[in-house]
Amino acid sequence: MNALSEQILSELRHLLSEMSDGGSVGPSVYDTARSLQFHGNVTGRQDAYAWLIAQQQADGGWGSADFPLFRHAPTWAALLALQRADPLPGAADAVQAATRFLERQPDPYAHAVPEDAPIGAELILPQLCGEAASLLGGVAFPRHAALLPLRQACLVKLGAMATLPSGHPLLHSWEAWGTSPTTACPDDDGSIGISPAATAAWRAHAVTQGSTPQVGRADAYLQAASRATRSGIEGVVPNVWPINVFEPCWSLYTLHLAGLFAHPALAEAVRVIVAQLDARLGVRGLGPALHFAADADDTAVALCVLCLAGRDPAVDALRHFEIGELFVTFPGERNASMSTNIHALHALRLLGKPAAGTSAYVEANRNPRGLWDNEKWHVSWLYPTAHAVAALAQGKPQWRDERALAALLQAQRDDGGWGAGRASTFEETAYALFVLHVMDGSEEPTERRRIAQAVARALEWMLARHAAHALPQTPLWIGKELYCPTRVVRVAELAGLWLALRWGRRVLAEGAGAAP
């Protein structure tokens, strides 16, 4: 067990030291399909098309059947990309299966827009639906009626702006509304809105209209984004890239949740990242990438990390996003984010600032079981629950929540893991362990024994599935579709396993019910 703990710390050190390359993000069906569609040369991207076809599920759609809300965009996009790749092996069959899948699917946007709708759904889905209708005629596809007025309102707003500033949030979905390359300009990384799909669309329009001076930079960006997927296939791209603020911020925050932030074995790697964040955090805050608009979520987590490292950052950067007693992720967003307000609460608590209204909002917005599941950036209830418990317990050593603890223990699967879908995942099991780590300290001996037994079962499940330097595969983060920020998730997996190992050693040494 000691050898495994050392191996985990070594891998964590390695992951933290790599975080200067823009970030690691798993491959995206949606962005790959859109990029292929805009690329134009089918024969030059045969491996990427083959990859796209291989991702199709048995029911004809793309994306996890566990989370049907996030399957429309990748399936529409894949259908449209493969529609023009008919000569390639398997393409025609894939299009037929996708058409049948979409015809059978209930329309989640027929009457209203779900709170956790994918990013840019109001712009992207009507656009894809319109493109498919023009190609496939009278097929009875979902029409997404509730999104149409939102799209129209957004287009009116965009029509009033000649050119959006680099990094504007709406550039992330440029492929769904942009037609003139003059409405956007590649940022310093060569991207349009840190989106491979948007950048590929902009590049195609720029080439067609003869606006070519920046096309080379867009090409370089798309090649770098493709490398970030670790797929080894040219043209397979991620959902978002770079994530050179989000990735280090969330990784260090996760270390804190596991009690690893100040571990001597990680001290130097943590110090380097903290120094970078400290230098980058300005009065306007930080976004997920250096050349993207600032938002409350990344700003709040950066503030948390700096506070935990003993710095004294100013709260002003977060106040830009405060409306009343809540925080908006981006100004003008359709609905508030639970995790953004959780992170703002945690930052305010660490900074010693009043946060009664935000705390009350977080406490009140639970489901009947006492857990947090109304989240717009992650599909699993375990993610906001882990972060909410950490934020609410910050500075309150005797904080307890019997209802949430009972619900969490009850949600553990027979195999020992946790998961919001049909199977347990390493990432979500780690989040459950972070919750138990916080709650254990203020519980009675009987409850602590129950917690220790749950951790022992989780450890057994994790040990059976752990492999050194494995790449996480399950996309649970909400973008235009579900995606996987690979290093962020791997840090969570390793931190959860390390925590369970340490817990087990303490329990053996001190008797049942001991805590790490």
XYZ file of C-alpha atoms in Angstrom:
516
model
C 0.000 0.000 0.000
C 2.861 2.401 0.802
C 4.389 1.686 -2.613
C 1.078 2.467 -4.280
C 0.743 5.716 -2.324
C 4.193 6.752 -3.511
C 3.310 5.829 -7.096
C 0.136 7.943 -6.862
C 2.093 10.932 -5.558
C 4.659 10.484 -8.328
C 1.942 10.430 -10.999
C 0.244 13.484 -9.473
C 3.586 15.326 -9.509
C 4.021 14.415 -13.168
C 0.507 15.577 -14.070
C 0.968 18.918 -12.324
C 4.322 19.468 -14.042
C 2.715 18.954 -17.490
C 0.134 21.716 -17.088
C 1.931 24.297 -19.209
C 0.931 22.799 -22.566
C -2.584 24.222 -22.827
C -4.293 21.259 -21.213
C -5.398 17.732 -21.971
C -8.996 17.107 -23.123
C -10.535 13.914 -24.480
C -11.770 13.730 -28.087
C -15.153 15.234 -29.017
C -17.637 13.720 -31.439
C -19.371 17.060 -32.011
C -16.255 19.154 -32.664
C -14.579 16.431 -34.702
C -17.682 16.033 -36.873
C -18.071 19.785 -37.380
C -14.380 20.172 -38.142
C -14.565 17.354 -40.691
C -17.613 18.922 -42.299
C -15.853 22.282 -42.626
C -12.529 20.757 -43.734
C -13.840 19.773 -47.139
C -11.309 17.058 -48.044
C -12.764 13.663 -47.118
C -9.825 11.635 -48.415
C -7.354 13.579 -46.287
C -9.182 12.734 -43.058
C -10.102 9.070 -43.478
C -8.740 8.051 -40.056
C -10.774 10.772 -38.356
C -13.921 9.666 -40.194
C -13.237 6.061 -39.155
C -12.867 7.217 -35.550
C -16.160 9.104 -35.800
C -17.995 6.052 -37.133
C -16.484 3.877 -34.390
C -17.988 6.133 -31.693
C -21.562 5.458 -32.845
C -23.605 3.575 -30.248
C -25.628 0.453 -30.987
C -28.874 2.450 -31.051
C -27.569 4.694 -33.862
C -26.841 7.773 -31.773
C -23.633 9.236 -30.429
C -23.014 9.945 -26.749
C -23.945 8.031 -23.610
C -27.453 6.580 -23.409
C -27.297 7.354 -19.666
C -27.573 11.070 -20.429
C -29.898 11.496 -23.428
C -30.053 15.307 -23.217
C -26.458 15.474 -24.456
C -26.828 13.186 -27.481
C -28.570 15.506 -29.956
C -25.651 17.788 -30.872
C -23.070 15.031 -31.469
C -25.582 12.904 -33.384
C -26.766 15.765 -35.620
C -23.152 16.783 -36.256
C -21.950 13.250 -37.001
C -24.874 12.658 -39.355
C -24.101 15.833 -41.297
C -20.377 15.064 -41.504
C -20.929 11.479 -42.652
C -23.642 12.500 -45.120
C -20.904 13.881 -47.354
C -18.505 10.954 -46.765
C -20.684 8.318 -48.431
C -17.829 6.479 -50.221
C -16.050 5.706 -46.931
C -16.627 2.234 -45.419
C -19.504 2.286 -42.952
C -20.533 5.903 -43.589
C -23.825 5.196 -45.366
C -24.906 2.657 -42.739
C -23.996 5.085 -39.962
C -26.134 7.820 -41.553
C -29.126 5.492 -41.857
C -28.810 4.390 -38.216
C -28.419 7.996 -37.044
C -31.497 9.049 -39.010
C -33.571 6.304 -37.379
C -32.216 7.260 -33.960
C -33.159 10.926 -34.337
C -36.617 10.074 -35.637
C -37.282 7.996 -32.515
C -35.859 10.451 -29.989
C -38.196 12.523 -27.786
C -37.526 16.238 -28.196
C -36.327 17.654 -24.848
C -36.760 21.174 -26.257
C -40.298 20.816 -27.575
C -41.881 22.970 -24.854
C -39.101 24.280 -22.566
C -35.327 24.423 -22.171
C -33.859 22.157 -19.459
C -31.752 23.855 -16.792
C -28.698 21.736 -17.636
C -28.910 22.131 -21.421
C -25.575 21.849 -23.252
C -23.523 24.986 -23.921
C -24.823 26.938 -26.888
C -27.808 24.619 -27.434
C -30.059 27.539 -28.385
C -27.699 28.443 -31.240
C -26.331 25.044 -32.219
C -29.310 22.689 -32.291
C -31.650 24.787 -34.489
C -28.740 25.353 -36.880
C -27.980 21.624 -37.124
C -31.669 20.792 -37.446
C -32.036 23.272 -40.303
C -28.993 21.881 -42.128
C -30.295 18.320 -41.774
C -33.786 19.279 -42.934
C -32.413 20.772 -46.136
C -30.443 17.584 -46.823
C -32.927 14.932 -45.761
C -36.230 16.521 -46.701
C -39.337 15.337 -44.896
C -37.732 13.193 -42.197
C -39.611 13.691 -38.901
C -36.713 14.916 -36.780
C -37.049 16.671 -33.420
C -37.472 20.380 -34.181
C -36.427 21.914 -30.829
C -39.176 24.553 -30.901
C -38.412 26.048 -27.471
C -34.909 26.964 -28.632
C -36.016 29.005 -31.642
C -36.971 32.247 -29.827
C -33.739 32.073 -27.827
C -31.726 31.676 -31.016
C -33.555 34.551 -32.663
C -32.966 36.849 -29.682
C -29.284 35.942 -29.700
C -28.963 36.604 -33.439
C -30.574 40.032 -32.998
C -28.038 40.796 -30.278
C -25.180 39.593 -32.467
C -26.454 41.611 -35.411
C -25.962 44.777 -33.407
C -22.225 44.040 -32.991
C -19.949 44.286 -36.007
C -17.057 42.326 -34.472
C -16.956 40.517 -31.160
C -13.858 41.087 -29.037
C -11.418 38.177 -28.884
C -12.455 35.691 -26.203
C -16.127 36.754 -26.076
C -18.273 33.815 -24.806
C -20.492 33.821 -27.923
C -17.434 33.116 -30.090
C -17.339 29.638 -28.544
C -20.384 28.799 -30.726
C -19.344 30.823 -33.807
C -19.857 27.776 -36.049
C -23.603 28.013 -35.346
C -24.075 31.657 -36.303
C -21.013 33.112 -37.996
C -20.872 33.596 -41.752
C -18.376 36.403 -42.210
C -14.806 35.985 -40.926
C -14.769 39.713 -40.142
C -17.109 39.118 -37.164
C -14.297 37.359 -35.283
C -10.537 37.353 -35.092
C -8.348 34.457 -33.929
C -6.931 34.977 -30.443
C -3.247 34.698 -29.548
C -3.514 30.896 -29.685
C -5.130 31.006 -33.128
C -8.559 29.947 -31.880
C -12.030 31.352 -32.253
C -13.495 31.169 -28.751
C -11.253 28.271 -27.615
C -13.464 26.030 -29.796
C -12.149 23.688 -32.497
C -15.577 23.641 -34.194
C -15.815 27.438 -34.224
C -12.225 27.754 -35.433
C -12.725 25.201 -38.224
C -15.875 27.023 -39.350
C -14.148 30.410 -39.289
C -11.201 29.001 -41.230
C -13.493 27.559 -43.934
C -15.284 30.893 -44.350
C -11.974 32.787 -44.376
C -10.573 30.573 -47.163
C -13.775 30.864 -49.226
C -13.874 34.639 -48.917
C -10.179 35.148 -49.486
C -9.448 36.381 -45.962
C -6.395 34.182 -45.576
C -3.715 36.001 -43.536
C -4.766 34.299 -40.287
C -5.708 30.908 -41.743
C -2.257 29.518 -40.961
C -2.686 30.382 -37.277
C -6.087 28.673 -37.229
C -4.501 25.590 -38.826
C -1.762 25.529 -36.184
C -4.371 25.854 -33.447
C -6.430 22.939 -34.794
C -3.314 20.754 -35.007
C -2.381 21.603 -31.403
C -5.947 20.972 -30.241
C -5.900 17.597 -31.967
C -2.685 16.646 -30.146
C -4.355 17.556 -26.830
C -6.800 14.645 -27.252
C -3.970 12.057 -27.127
C -5.891 10.139 -29.820
C -2.994 10.165 -32.263
C -5.440 10.834 -35.131
C -5.140 14.028 -37.147
C -8.483 15.806 -37.291
C -9.879 14.316 -34.074
C -10.271 17.350 -31.807
C -11.551 18.171 -28.293
C -14.695 20.063 -27.264
C -12.710 22.963 -25.816
C -9.036 23.915 -25.856
C -6.890 25.351 -24.400
C -7.899 25.100 -20.747
C -4.683 26.508 -19.295
C -6.467 28.189 -16.350
C -9.275 25.724 -15.676
C -6.998 22.662 -15.661
C -4.470 23.818 -13.016
C -7.130 25.586 -10.899
C -9.423 22.585 -10.616
C -6.520 20.192 -10.116
C -5.170 22.087 -7.107
C -8.681 22.576 -5.725
C -9.173 18.809 -5.948
C -5.941 18.225 -4.048
C -7.403 20.336 -1.247
C -10.586 18.240 -1.176
C -8.457 15.142 -0.606
C -6.150 16.732 1.972
C -3.236 16.710 -0.468
C -2.771 20.407 -1.190
C 0.095 20.837 1.284
C 1.670 17.388 0.865
C 5.477 17.751 0.825
C 5.807 15.444 -2.185
C 3.729 17.871 -4.281
C 4.981 21.135 -2.789
C 7.223 22.274 -5.643
C 4.718 21.467 -8.403
C 1.968 23.250 -6.452
C 4.229 26.260 -5.826
C 4.919 26.710 -9.558
C 1.210 26.649 -10.461
C 0.256 28.967 -7.594
C 2.868 31.495 -8.719
C 1.457 31.414 -12.264
C -2.103 31.887 -11.036
C -1.076 34.711 -8.753
C 0.590 36.501 -11.661
C -2.378 35.919 -13.995
C -5.257 36.903 -11.702
C -6.127 40.518 -12.443
C -8.903 42.797 -11.294
C -11.273 41.373 -13.919
C -10.740 37.748 -12.876
C -9.866 34.689 -14.926
C -11.593 32.545 -17.525
C -10.999 28.892 -18.450
C -8.148 29.945 -20.737
C -5.814 32.920 -20.792
C -7.369 34.368 -23.941
C -11.023 33.809 -23.044
C -13.480 35.997 -21.145
C -13.252 35.950 -17.361
C -16.008 34.159 -15.458
C -17.054 33.778 -11.831
C -16.375 30.036 -11.677
C -12.710 30.093 -12.724
C -12.159 33.292 -10.754
C -13.641 31.798 -7.577
C -11.612 28.586 -7.785
C -8.441 30.584 -8.486
C -9.154 32.658 -5.373
C -9.651 29.471 -3.352
C -6.342 28.045 -4.553
C -4.444 31.252 -3.807
C -5.971 31.474 -0.320
C -5.088 27.852 0.403
C -1.516 28.601 -0.666
C -1.278 31.426 1.877
C -1.648 34.288 -0.594
C -3.961 37.215 0.060
C -5.847 37.822 -3.204
C -8.356 40.656 -3.501
C -12.009 39.667 -3.654
C -12.705 42.461 -6.177
C -12.196 40.129 -9.149
C -15.164 38.043 -7.989
C -17.443 40.995 -7.255
C -17.750 41.742 -11.010
C -20.053 38.744 -11.246
C -22.212 39.444 -8.204
C -25.882 40.230 -8.750
C -27.651 40.621 -5.434
C -26.467 37.729 -3.315
C -25.743 35.377 -6.230
C -22.951 35.085 -8.779
C -23.401 34.666 -12.528
C -20.796 32.610 -14.362
C -20.872 34.921 -17.381
C -22.884 38.149 -17.588
C -26.153 37.511 -19.411
C -26.243 33.759 -18.847
C -29.641 32.059 -19.165
C -29.671 30.449 -15.705
C -27.486 30.494 -12.609
C -24.898 27.778 -11.998
C -25.016 25.935 -8.696
C -21.305 25.048 -8.711
C -20.295 28.619 -9.552
C -22.116 29.832 -6.437
C -20.637 26.973 -4.414
C -17.141 28.020 -5.491
C -17.911 31.687 -4.810
C -19.096 30.717 -1.318
C -15.929 28.722 -0.701
C -13.757 31.627 -1.863
C -15.628 34.144 0.313
C -15.325 31.862 3.354
C -11.579 31.415 2.774
C -11.184 35.180 2.347
C -13.137 35.822 5.546
C -15.837 37.816 3.723
C -19.589 37.822 4.492
C -21.439 35.204 2.475
C -24.772 34.646 4.224
C -26.900 35.077 1.090
C -24.764 32.778 -1.062
C -24.627 30.230 1.747
C -28.411 30.289 2.083
C -28.793 29.820 -1.684
C -26.465 26.794 -1.683
C -28.196 25.275 1.361
C -31.654 25.774 -0.133
C -30.999 24.433 -3.623
C -30.860 20.737 -2.921
C -33.017 17.845 -4.001
C -35.390 16.127 -1.529
C -32.612 13.764 -0.432
C -30.420 16.692 0.610
C -27.951 16.398 -2.273
C -27.046 18.862 -5.032
C -28.047 17.762 -8.526
C -29.101 20.924 -10.401
C -25.766 21.577 -12.052
C -25.019 23.032 -15.511
C -21.297 22.242 -15.885
C -21.178 18.586 -14.787
C -23.725 15.831 -15.344
C -23.148 14.019 -12.036
C -24.720 15.090 -8.745
C -21.565 13.888 -6.991
C -19.510 16.793 -8.377
C -21.555 19.703 -6.934
C -22.244 17.706 -3.762
C -18.537 17.216 -3.059
C -17.807 20.898 -3.636
C -20.875 22.122 -1.709
C -19.984 20.103 1.380
C -16.419 21.449 1.301
C -17.659 25.036 0.945
C -20.321 24.790 3.651
C -17.927 23.139 6.092
C -15.150 25.677 5.469
C -14.243 27.314 8.781
C -16.880 25.296 10.659
C -15.158 22.247 12.231
C -18.370 20.899 13.756
C -20.463 21.276 10.590
C -22.734 18.270 10.066
C -25.389 17.275 7.562
C -27.032 13.989 8.490
C -29.446 14.020 5.559
C -26.744 14.403 2.911
C -24.539 11.803 4.617
C -27.360 9.255 4.756
C -28.228 9.857 1.103
C -24.600 9.534 0.007
C -24.095 6.263 1.878
C -27.358 4.924 0.480
C -26.255 5.831 -3.058
C -23.160 3.638 -2.889
C -23.594 0.809 -5.362
C -23.298 -2.866 -4.522
C -19.918 -2.936 -6.262
C -18.545 -0.268 -3.865
C -18.452 2.654 -6.288
C -20.678 5.616 -7.039
C -22.107 6.890 -10.319
C -24.973 8.954 -11.725
C -25.313 6.727 -14.783
C -25.782 2.991 -15.009
C -22.277 2.196 -13.795
C -19.884 3.417 -11.124
C -17.023 5.624 -12.302
C -13.642 6.317 -10.743
C -14.175 10.077 -10.928
C -17.538 10.037 -9.165
C -16.343 7.572 -6.531
C -13.527 10.004 -5.741
C -16.056 12.825 -5.267
C -18.011 10.642 -2.827
C -14.827 10.039 -0.849
C -14.139 13.787 -0.682
C -17.584 14.260 0.890
C -16.995 11.496 3.429
C -13.574 12.968 4.256
C -15.210 16.261 5.288
C -18.144 14.676 7.127
C -16.221 12.054 9.071
C -14.509 14.524 11.388
C -17.669 15.678 13.173
C -19.628 12.405 13.274
C -20.425 10.095 16.192
C -18.531 6.764 16.465
C -21.413 4.727 15.014
C -21.594 6.881 11.879
C -17.827 6.919 11.573
C -17.817 3.135 11.487
C -20.406 3.192 8.700
C -18.275 5.705 6.806
C -15.152 3.582 7.282
C -16.987 0.530 5.925
C -18.152 2.511 2.872
C -14.600 3.735 2.251
C -13.240 0.173 2.538
C -15.718 -1.016 -0.106
C -14.838 1.929 -2.344
C -11.126 1.221 -1.940
C -11.621 -2.384 -3.002
C -13.527 -1.222 -6.082
C -10.862 1.354 -6.974
C -7.921 -1.009 -6.464
C -9.502 -3.510 -8.858
C -9.650 -0.827 -11.573
C -6.559 1.278 -10.977
C -3.790 1.324 -13.563
C -0.815 3.668 -13.452
C -0.943 6.563 -15.953
C -4.329 5.486 -17.326
C -6.289 8.042 -19.340
C -9.851 8.659 -18.076
C -12.426 7.803 -20.723
C -15.862 8.720 -19.325
C -17.112 12.173 -20.376
C -19.175 13.742 -17.562
C -18.439 17.468 -17.960
C -21.012 19.587 -19.788
C -19.887 21.474 -22.885
C -21.621 21.413 -26.255
C -21.777 17.705 -25.477
C -20.364 15.764 -22.523
C -16.564 15.845 -22.502
C -13.628 14.749 -20.350
C -10.891 17.190 -19.215
C -8.411 14.360 -18.937
C -5.870 15.639 -16.412
C -8.496 17.283 -14.214
C -10.342 13.971 -13.962
C -7.152 11.938 -13.504
C -6.095 14.158 -10.602
C -9.486 13.528 -8.983
C -9.194 9.772 -9.508
C -5.705 9.603 -8.012
C -6.556 11.926 -5.128
C -9.597 9.805 -4.271
C -7.581 6.583 -4.330
C -4.809 8.130 -2.217
C -7.395 9.308 0.309
C -8.993 5.852 0.537
C -5.596 4.173 0.973
C -4.619 6.549 3.757
C -8.002 6.098 5.414
C -7.605 2.337 5.346
C -4.172 2.493 6.964
C -5.463 4.743 9.761
C -8.452 2.494 10.388
C -6.155 -0.512 10.702
C -3.800 1.357 13.008
C -6.340 3.046 15.256
C -9.383 0.777 15.121
C -12.632 0.988 13.168
C -14.010 4.499 12.773
C -10.730 6.390 12.578
C -10.401 9.148 10.017
C -7.556 10.408 7.831
